[in-house]
Amino acid sequence: MTPKSSSSSKELSALLHEEACARGEHDYVDPQTGYRVFTRLYLIERGTCCESTCRHCPYGFGSDLKKTKP
């Protein structure tokens, strides 16, 4: 399934992230890119920020950068 709009893509990503966390999983596959995305659960368990602007970063790294991306 490939979302048609940016907002539906973000909604699907958020849903997949929620479901993966509920199952205790550390990652999920982004259907638009095919990349594995770490869940917030994994990043918290990891214990430190890797400063890679992870999509679900619980440490806030890069949140300003993400807001400026097109």
mmCIF file with all atom_site columns, C-alpha atoms in Angstrom:
data_model
loop_
_atom_site.group_PDB
_atom_site.id
_atom_site.type_symbol
_atom_site.label_atom_id
_atom_site.label_alt_id
_atom_site.label_comp_id
_atom_site.label_asym_id
_atom_site.label_entity_id
_atom_site.label_seq_id
_atom_site.pdbx_PDB_ins_code
_atom_site.Cartn_x
_atom_site.Cartn_y
_atom_site.Cartn_z
_atom_site.occupancy
_atom_site.B_iso_or_equiv
_atom_site.pdbx_formal_charge
_atom_site.auth_seq_id
_atom_site.auth_comp_id
_atom_site.auth_asym_id
_atom_site.auth_atom_id
_atom_site.pdbx_PDB_model_num
ATOM 1  C CA . MET A 1 1  ? 0.000  0.000  0.000  1.00 0.00 ? 1  MET A CA 1
ATOM 2  C CA . THR A 1 2  ? 1.495  3.331  -1.041 1.00 0.00 ? 2  THR A CA 1
ATOM 3  C CA . PRO A 1 3  ? -0.126 6.476  0.347  1.00 0.00 ? 3  PRO A CA 1
ATOM 4  C CA . LYS A 1 4  ? -1.034 9.145  -2.197 1.00 0.00 ? 4  LYS A CA 1
ATOM 5  C CA . SER A 1 5  ? -0.508 12.234 -0.081 1.00 0.00 ? 5  SER A CA 1
ATOM 6  C CA . SER A 1 6  ? 2.054  13.391 2.422  1.00 0.00 ? 6  SER A CA 1
ATOM 7  C CA . SER A 1 7  ? -0.551 13.623 5.179  1.00 0.00 ? 7  SER A CA 1
ATOM 8  C CA . SER A 1 8  ? -1.875 10.099 4.572  1.00 0.00 ? 8  SER A CA 1
ATOM 9  C CA . SER A 1 9  ? 1.720  8.861  4.507  1.00 0.00 ? 9  SER A CA 1
ATOM 10 C CA . LYS A 1 10 ? 2.352  10.459 7.904  1.00 0.00 ? 10 LYS A CA 1
ATOM 11 C CA . GLU A 1 11 ? -0.903 9.043  9.265  1.00 0.00 ? 11 GLU A CA 1
ATOM 12 C CA . LEU A 1 12 ? -0.018 5.542  8.070  1.00 0.00 ? 12 LEU A CA 1
ATOM 13 C CA . SER A 1 13 ? 3.482  5.848  9.522  1.00 0.00 ? 13 SER A CA 1
ATOM 14 C CA . ALA A 1 14 ? 2.025  6.960  12.863 1.00 0.00 ? 14 ALA A CA 1
ATOM 15 C CA . LEU A 1 15 ? -0.399 4.022  12.854 1.00 0.00 ? 15 LEU A CA 1
ATOM 16 C CA . LEU A 1 16 ? 2.330  1.502  11.998 1.00 0.00 ? 16 LEU A CA 1
ATOM 17 C CA . HIS A 1 17 ? 4.520  2.980  14.749 1.00 0.00 ? 17 HIS A CA 1
ATOM 18 C CA . GLU A 1 18 ? 1.705  2.736  17.329 1.00 0.00 ? 18 GLU A CA 1
ATOM 19 C CA . GLU A 1 19 ? 0.977  -0.863 16.373 1.00 0.00 ? 19 GLU A CA 1
ATOM 20 C CA . ALA A 1 20 ? 4.652  -1.869 16.464 1.00 0.00 ? 20 ALA A CA 1
ATOM 21 C CA . CYS A 1 21 ? 5.078  -0.314 19.925 1.00 0.00 ? 21 CYS A CA 1
ATOM 22 C CA . ALA A 1 22 ? 1.928  -2.053 21.179 1.00 0.00 ? 22 ALA A CA 1
ATOM 23 C CA . ARG A 1 23 ? 3.445  -5.377 20.073 1.00 0.00 ? 23 ARG A CA 1
ATOM 24 C CA . GLY A 1 24 ? 6.754  -4.499 21.764 1.00 0.00 ? 24 GLY A CA 1
ATOM 25 C CA . GLU A 1 25 ? 8.618  -4.370 18.448 1.00 0.00 ? 25 GLU A CA 1
ATOM 26 C CA . HIS A 1 26 ? 11.762 -2.335 17.940 1.00 0.00 ? 26 HIS A CA 1
ATOM 27 C CA . ASP A 1 27 ? 11.124 -1.366 14.329 1.00 0.00 ? 27 ASP A CA 1
ATOM 28 C CA . TYR A 1 28 ? 8.658  -1.380 11.456 1.00 0.00 ? 28 TYR A CA 1
ATOM 29 C CA . VAL A 1 29 ? 8.955  -1.042 7.684  1.00 0.00 ? 29 VAL A CA 1
ATOM 30 C CA . ASP A 1 30 ? 7.963  2.289  6.158  1.00 0.00 ? 30 ASP A CA 1
ATOM 31 C CA . PRO A 1 31 ? 5.731  1.243  3.236  1.00 0.00 ? 31 PRO A CA 1
ATOM 32 C CA . GLN A 1 32 ? 6.655  4.301  1.183  1.00 0.00 ? 32 GLN A CA 1
ATOM 33 C CA . THR A 1 33 ? 10.450 3.919  1.394  1.00 0.00 ? 33 THR A CA 1
ATOM 34 C CA . GLY A 1 34 ? 10.898 0.280  2.373  1.00 0.00 ? 34 GLY A CA 1
ATOM 35 C CA . TYR A 1 35 ? 13.283 1.379  5.148  1.00 0.00 ? 35 TYR A CA 1
ATOM 36 C CA . ARG A 1 36 ? 13.205 -0.072 8.639  1.00 0.00 ? 36 ARG A CA 1
ATOM 37 C CA . VAL A 1 37 ? 12.326 2.629  11.167 1.00 0.00 ? 37 VAL A CA 1
ATOM 38 C CA . PHE A 1 38 ? 13.224 2.322  14.848 1.00 0.00 ? 38 PHE A CA 1
ATOM 39 C CA . THR A 1 39 ? 10.311 2.682  17.255 1.00 0.00 ? 39 THR A CA 1
ATOM 40 C CA . ARG A 1 40 ? 10.318 5.074  20.181 1.00 0.00 ? 40 ARG A CA 1
ATOM 41 C CA . LEU A 1 41 ? 10.266 1.965  22.395 1.00 0.00 ? 41 LEU A CA 1
ATOM 42 C CA . TYR A 1 42 ? 13.597 0.774  20.998 1.00 0.00 ? 42 TYR A CA 1
ATOM 43 C CA . LEU A 1 43 ? 15.170 4.218  21.177 1.00 0.00 ? 43 LEU A CA 1
ATOM 44 C CA . ILE A 1 44 ? 14.201 4.561  24.847 1.00 0.00 ? 44 ILE A CA 1
ATOM 45 C CA . GLU A 1 45 ? 15.553 1.076  25.618 1.00 0.00 ? 45 GLU A CA 1
ATOM 46 C CA . ARG A 1 46 ? 18.768 2.007  23.792 1.00 0.00 ? 46 ARG A CA 1
ATOM 47 C CA . GLY A 1 47 ? 19.266 4.662  26.449 1.00 0.00 ? 47 GLY A CA 1
ATOM 48 C CA . THR A 1 48 ? 21.147 7.326  24.501 1.00 0.00 ? 48 THR A CA 1
ATOM 49 C CA . CYS A 1 49 ? 20.626 9.533  21.483 1.00 0.00 ? 49 CYS A CA 1
ATOM 50 C CA . CYS A 1 50 ? 22.609 8.651  18.351 1.00 0.00 ? 50 CYS A CA 1
ATOM 51 C CA . GLU A 1 51 ? 22.078 12.169 16.916 1.00 0.00 ? 51 GLU A CA 1
ATOM 52 C CA . SER A 1 52 ? 20.833 10.778 13.595 1.00 0.00 ? 52 SER A CA 1
ATOM 53 C CA . THR A 1 53 ? 17.479 12.629 13.678 1.00 0.00 ? 53 THR A CA 1
ATOM 54 C CA . CYS A 1 54 ? 15.514 9.400  14.077 1.00 0.00 ? 54 CYS A CA 1
ATOM 55 C CA . ARG A 1 55 ? 11.851 9.774  13.161 1.00 0.00 ? 55 ARG A CA 1
ATOM 56 C CA . HIS A 1 56 ? 10.596 8.813  16.636 1.00 0.00 ? 56 HIS A CA 1
ATOM 57 C CA . CYS A 1 57 ? 13.484 10.226 18.707 1.00 0.00 ? 57 CYS A CA 1
ATOM 58 C CA . PRO A 1 58 ? 12.429 10.471 22.363 1.00 0.00 ? 58 PRO A CA 1
ATOM 59 C CA . TYR A 1 59 ? 15.423 12.712 23.119 1.00 0.00 ? 59 TYR A CA 1
ATOM 60 C CA . GLY A 1 60 ? 14.342 15.619 20.895 1.00 0.00 ? 60 GLY A CA 1
ATOM 61 C CA . PHE A 1 61 ? 17.470 15.629 18.741 1.00 0.00 ? 61 PHE A CA 1
ATOM 62 C CA . GLY A 1 62 ? 16.893 17.298 15.413 1.00 0.00 ? 62 GLY A CA 1
ATOM 63 C CA . SER A 1 63 ? 13.307 18.320 16.087 1.00 0.00 ? 63 SER A CA 1
ATOM 64 C CA . ASP A 1 64 ? 14.129 21.810 14.759 1.00 0.00 ? 64 ASP A CA 1
ATOM 65 C CA . LEU A 1 65 ? 15.732 20.261 11.667 1.00 0.00 ? 65 LEU A CA 1
ATOM 66 C CA . LYS A 1 66 ? 12.674 18.120 10.989 1.00 0.00 ? 66 LYS A CA 1
ATOM 67 C CA . LYS A 1 67 ? 10.406 21.173 11.070 1.00 0.00 ? 67 LYS A CA 1
ATOM 68 C CA . THR A 1 68 ? 12.419 22.880 8.341  1.00 0.00 ? 68 THR A CA 1
ATOM 69 C CA . LYS A 1 69 ? 12.489 19.935 5.927  1.00 0.00 ? 69 LYS A CA 1
ATOM 70 C CA . PRO A 1 70 ? 10.196 20.320 2.906  1.00 0.00 ? 70 PRO A CA 1
#
